[in-house]
Short mmCIF file of C-alpha atoms in Angstrom, two decimals:
data_model
loop_
_atom_site.label_atom_id
_atom_site.label_comp_id
_atom_site.label_asym_id
_atom_site.label_seq_id
_atom_site.Cartn_x
_atom_site.Cartn_y
_atom_site.Cartn_z
CA MET Z 1 122.14 88.06 139.39
CA ALA Z 2 124.78 90.72 139.67
CA LYS Z 3 124.03 93.40 142.37
CA GLU Z 4 122.38 96.78 141.00
CA ILE Z 5 125.14 99.78 141.73
CA SER Z 6 124.42 101.83 144.54
CA GLU Z 7 127.77 103.40 145.37
CA PHE Z 8 128.07 106.09 142.44
CA ILE Z 9 126.18 107.88 139.92
CA ILE Z 10 127.41 109.04 136.75
CA ASP Z 11 125.75 112.11 135.65
CA ASN Z 12 125.65 114.04 132.27
CA SER Z 13 123.85 116.79 133.09
CA ASN Z 14 126.87 118.55 134.64
CA ASN Z 15 129.32 117.11 132.12
CA VAL Z 16 128.35 118.76 128.86
CA GLU Z 17 132.13 120.17 127.97
CA LEU Z 18 133.53 116.91 129.17
CA ILE Z 19 131.18 115.10 126.68
CA LYS Z 20 132.13 117.45 123.83
CA SER Z 21 135.80 116.91 124.35
CA ILE Z 22 135.47 113.29 123.61
CA THR Z 23 137.82 112.12 120.81
CA CYS Z 24 137.69 108.95 119.07
CA GLU Z 25 140.46 107.09 117.11
CA LYS Z 26 139.35 104.33 114.35
CA LEU Z 27 141.83 101.86 115.17
CA GLU Z 28 143.73 99.89 112.09
CA TYR Z 29 143.82 96.55 113.85
CA PRO Z 30 141.67 94.83 114.01
CA GLU Z 31 140.41 96.08 110.75
CA LYS Z 32 136.75 96.69 111.41
CA ASP Z 33 134.74 98.39 114.17
CA SER Z 34 137.62 98.93 116.70
CA TYR Z 35 137.83 102.21 118.52
CA PHE Z 36 139.73 103.92 121.00
CA LEU Z 37 138.07 107.06 122.56
CA ARG Z 38 139.85 109.43 125.01
CA ASP Z 39 138.17 111.28 127.79
CA VAL Z 40 134.74 109.68 128.07
CA LEU Z 41 135.19 109.87 131.88
CA SER Z 42 136.83 112.59 134.07
CA LYS Z 43 139.54 111.83 136.13
CA GLU Z 44 136.88 112.53 139.32
CA GLU Z 45 134.68 110.17 137.91
CA CYS Z 46 137.31 107.19 137.72
CA GLN Z 47 138.49 108.23 141.44
CA LEU Z 48 134.91 108.20 142.50
CA VAL Z 49 134.32 104.41 141.05
CA LEU Z 50 137.67 103.36 142.84
CA ASN Z 51 136.84 104.84 146.17
CA THR Z 52 133.36 103.66 146.27
CA LEU Z 53 132.74 100.40 144.49
CA TYR Z 54 135.97 98.41 145.10
CA ILE Z 55 135.98 98.79 148.73
CA ALA Z 56 132.08 98.26 149.11
CA PRO Z 57 131.84 96.46 152.18
CA ASP Z 58 129.61 93.45 150.32
CA ALA Z 59 131.92 93.42 147.38
CA LYS Z 60 133.46 89.82 148.28
CA SER Z 61 129.98 88.64 147.85
CA ASP Z 62 129.68 89.56 144.15
CA THR Z 63 133.37 88.82 143.41
CA PHE Z 64 135.58 86.39 141.22
CA ASN Z 65 139.15 86.34 142.43
CA ASN Z 66 142.30 84.43 140.95
CA LYS Z 67 145.39 84.95 142.24
CA ASP Z 68 146.93 85.29 138.71
CA HIS Z 69 144.08 86.83 136.69
CA GLY Z 70 142.71 89.25 139.00
CA LEU Z 71 139.59 90.41 140.76
CA ARG Z 72 136.40 90.64 139.05
CA LEU Z 73 133.16 92.05 140.44
CA ARG Z 74 129.96 91.85 138.80
CA ARG Z 75 127.33 94.28 139.17
CA PHE Z 76 124.17 95.60 137.46
CA SER Z 77 123.24 99.19 136.27
CA ASP Z 78 120.27 100.58 133.81
CA GLN Z 79 121.07 103.93 134.81
CA LEU Z 80 125.13 103.60 134.18
CA SER Z 81 124.58 101.81 130.90
CA LEU Z 82 122.20 104.94 129.68
CA LYS Z 83 124.69 107.70 130.81
CA LEU Z 84 127.83 105.73 129.36
CA LYS Z 85 125.62 105.11 125.88
CA GLU Z 86 124.94 108.98 125.79
CA ARG Z 87 128.38 109.69 125.93
CA ILE Z 88 129.86 107.24 123.41
CA GLU Z 89 127.07 106.39 120.71
CA ARG Z 90 127.71 109.08 118.39
CA PHE Z 91 131.12 107.50 117.68
CA LEU Z 92 129.74 104.06 117.04
CA PRO Z 93 128.17 102.28 114.02
CA THR Z 94 124.66 102.35 114.11
CA THR Z 95 124.14 99.02 112.57
CA LEU Z 96 126.20 96.02 111.98
CA THR Z 97 125.68 93.80 109.26
CA ARG Z 98 126.25 89.92 110.52
CA PRO Z 99 124.68 86.54 110.01
CA PRO Z 100 121.55 85.81 111.78
CA VAL Z 101 121.80 83.93 115.13
CA VAL Z 102 120.92 80.56 113.63
CA GLN Z 103 123.71 80.76 111.11
CA LEU Z 104 125.98 81.99 114.53
CA SER Z 105 124.97 78.86 115.90
CA ASN Z 106 125.73 76.70 112.84
CA ASP Z 107 122.17 76.17 111.78
CA THR Z 108 122.27 74.86 108.29
CA ASN Z 109 118.60 75.96 107.36
CA ASN Z 110 118.58 77.27 103.85
CA ASN Z 111 115.57 79.53 104.25
CA THR Z 112 117.90 81.88 106.36
CA PRO Z 113 119.21 85.22 104.61
CA LYS Z 114 123.29 85.08 104.89
CA THR Z 115 123.25 88.38 106.77
CA ILE Z 116 120.96 90.74 108.12
CA ASP Z 117 121.27 94.49 109.63
CA TRP Z 118 121.74 94.46 113.48
CA LYS Z 119 120.92 98.00 115.09
CA PHE Z 120 123.13 99.25 117.97
CA ASP Z 121 120.84 99.34 121.09
CA ARG Z 122 122.83 100.01 124.33
CA ILE Z 123 125.50 99.04 126.75
CA SER Z 124 124.80 95.88 128.45
CA GLU Z 125 123.55 96.63 131.81
CA GLU Z 126 126.06 93.95 133.22
CA PHE Z 127 129.52 95.28 134.18
CA LYS Z 128 132.47 93.76 135.61
CA PHE Z 129 134.78 95.68 137.52
CA ILE Z 130 138.25 94.23 137.31
CA LYS Z 131 141.36 94.74 139.37
CA TYR Z 132 145.02 93.71 138.51
CA GLU Z 133 147.56 93.67 141.43
CA LYS Z 134 151.36 93.19 140.87
CA GLY Z 135 152.15 89.88 139.26
CA GLN Z 136 148.80 89.67 137.49
CA ARG Z 137 147.94 89.32 134.18
CA PHE Z 138 145.22 88.38 131.61
CA PRO Z 139 146.68 85.71 128.96
CA ALA Z 140 145.61 85.22 125.41
CA HIS Z 141 141.81 84.82 124.83
CA THR Z 142 138.71 86.18 122.75
CA ASP Z 143 135.69 87.26 124.29
CA GLY Z 144 132.46 85.75 123.07
CA GLU Z 145 128.94 87.26 122.75
CA TYR Z 146 126.28 88.10 125.39
CA ARG Z 147 123.09 86.37 124.04
CA ILE Z 148 119.64 87.75 125.49
CA SER Z 149 117.68 85.99 122.39
CA ASN Z 150 117.82 85.06 118.82
CA THR Z 151 117.26 88.95 117.97
CA GLU Z 152 119.22 90.53 120.76
CA LEU Z 153 123.02 89.99 121.33
CA SER Z 154 126.58 91.62 121.56
CA PHE Z 155 128.97 91.57 119.17
CA LEU Z 156 131.37 94.21 120.45
CA SER Z 157 133.24 94.53 123.75
CA VAL Z 158 133.91 97.49 125.73
CA ILE Z 159 136.60 98.40 128.26
CA PHE Z 160 136.76 101.40 130.24
CA PHE Z 161 140.03 102.40 131.62
CA LEU Z 162 140.31 103.70 135.34
CA ASN Z 163 143.77 104.75 135.81
CA ASP Z 164 146.79 105.38 133.70
CA GLY Z 165 149.52 102.81 132.82
CA GLY Z 166 152.64 103.66 131.39
CA ALA Z 167 154.11 103.88 134.87
CA VAL Z 168 152.00 106.61 135.92
CA ASP Z 169 149.77 104.62 138.02
CA PHE Z 170 151.05 100.84 137.26
CA ARG Z 171 153.48 99.50 135.24
CA GLY Z 172 152.77 96.75 133.03
CA GLY Z 173 149.32 96.00 132.15
CA ASP Z 174 149.20 96.92 128.82
CA PHE Z 175 146.27 96.05 126.62
CA ARG Z 176 147.52 93.69 123.32
CA PHE Z 177 145.78 92.79 120.18
CA LEU Z 178 147.34 89.60 119.04
CA ARG Z 179 147.41 87.41 116.25
CA LYS Z 180 147.23 83.70 116.67
CA ASP Z 181 150.10 82.07 114.78
CA ALA Z 182 149.98 78.52 116.38
CA ILE Z 183 148.82 76.67 119.27
CA GLU Z 184 149.92 78.79 122.25
CA LYS Z 185 152.05 81.48 119.87
CA TYR Z 186 150.74 84.96 119.23
CA THR Z 187 151.87 87.88 117.70
CA PRO Z 188 151.38 91.23 119.23
CA MET Z 189 149.54 93.57 116.61
CA LYS Z 190 148.80 96.57 118.48
CA THR Z 191 149.69 97.77 122.07
CA ILE Z 192 147.11 100.33 123.88
CA THR Z 193 148.53 101.62 127.20
CA PRO Z 194 145.50 102.42 129.53
CA LYS Z 195 144.82 106.05 129.99
CA ALA Z 196 142.19 106.86 132.67
CA GLY Z 197 138.93 107.71 131.28
CA SER Z 198 139.52 106.40 127.71
CA VAL Z 199 137.51 103.56 126.30
CA LEU Z 200 138.61 100.84 124.12
CA ILE Z 201 135.78 98.92 121.73
CA PHE Z 202 136.58 95.78 119.47
CA PRO Z 203 134.99 92.78 117.83
CA HIS Z 204 134.27 89.60 119.87
CA TYR Z 205 136.55 86.71 118.81
CA THR Z 206 139.63 89.21 118.59
CA TRP Z 207 142.70 87.69 120.19
CA HIS Z 208 144.06 90.10 122.89
CA ASP Z 209 145.65 89.86 126.50
CA SER Z 210 146.73 92.15 129.44
CA THR Z 211 150.39 91.99 130.47
CA THR Z 212 151.79 91.00 133.62
CA ILE Z 213 151.42 94.13 136.13
CA GLU Z 214 155.03 95.07 137.28
CA ASP Z 215 154.22 97.38 139.67
CA GLY Z 216 150.80 99.16 141.26
CA ILE Z 217 147.18 98.20 140.75
CA LYS Z 218 145.39 98.41 137.40
CA TYR Z 219 141.40 99.15 137.19
CA VAL Z 220 138.95 98.66 134.12
CA ILE Z 221 135.58 98.06 133.71
CA ARG Z 222 134.22 95.68 131.06
CA SER Z 223 131.11 95.21 129.28
CA ASN Z 224 129.46 94.45 125.60
CA LEU Z 225 127.70 96.47 123.07
CA MET Z 226 124.14 94.94 122.55
CA PHE Z 227 122.39 95.05 119.31
CA LYS Z 228 119.04 93.81 118.19
CA HIS Z 229 117.32 93.15 114.63
CA GLN Z 230 113.35 92.83 114.01
#
């Protein structure tokens, strides 16, 4: 299991003005449930994460490192989940209408309703802290659901950008939404240049990639938005 985060704390009580200043853009692609939020984290908070967690003495014990696709450090935090939820939940859909889990699992039970309402519950307590260095990228892929039970699972991915792209802190490393045209053939549909403190939310099973880092280092936090139904 991922280790509890102890290296830093995100506090909302002293960031009232920051939280008020958060803006949200509803993206045209993908068409539904995709958002780009700005100023969710302050520059100081982003730097706090970079200066603590990524250099933790025991970081390697919880790390997956791939020479082509970057470093991933898995950590767990109820506190971080709660504080980040408080900042972004007013911009999110309170419910999503989706098939029940048995249909998501290709169960053909005729007594199961075709769709049900799933209520937004929280940001997953499991976080991946990711670092891409020069020459690294993440190729075209889709994110799958994180399922806890038949009544509790994720539908949306969430990425917190910790530093600036666009040749400020790093060159390359853009996030791209893709349309899959054929095997190993994709058309870029929308490009997001990372901005420190911004957040990207989009549905699972949406094709996307992260382009090659040409210079510098890119840092992000990746998690999921969890939904429940009774």
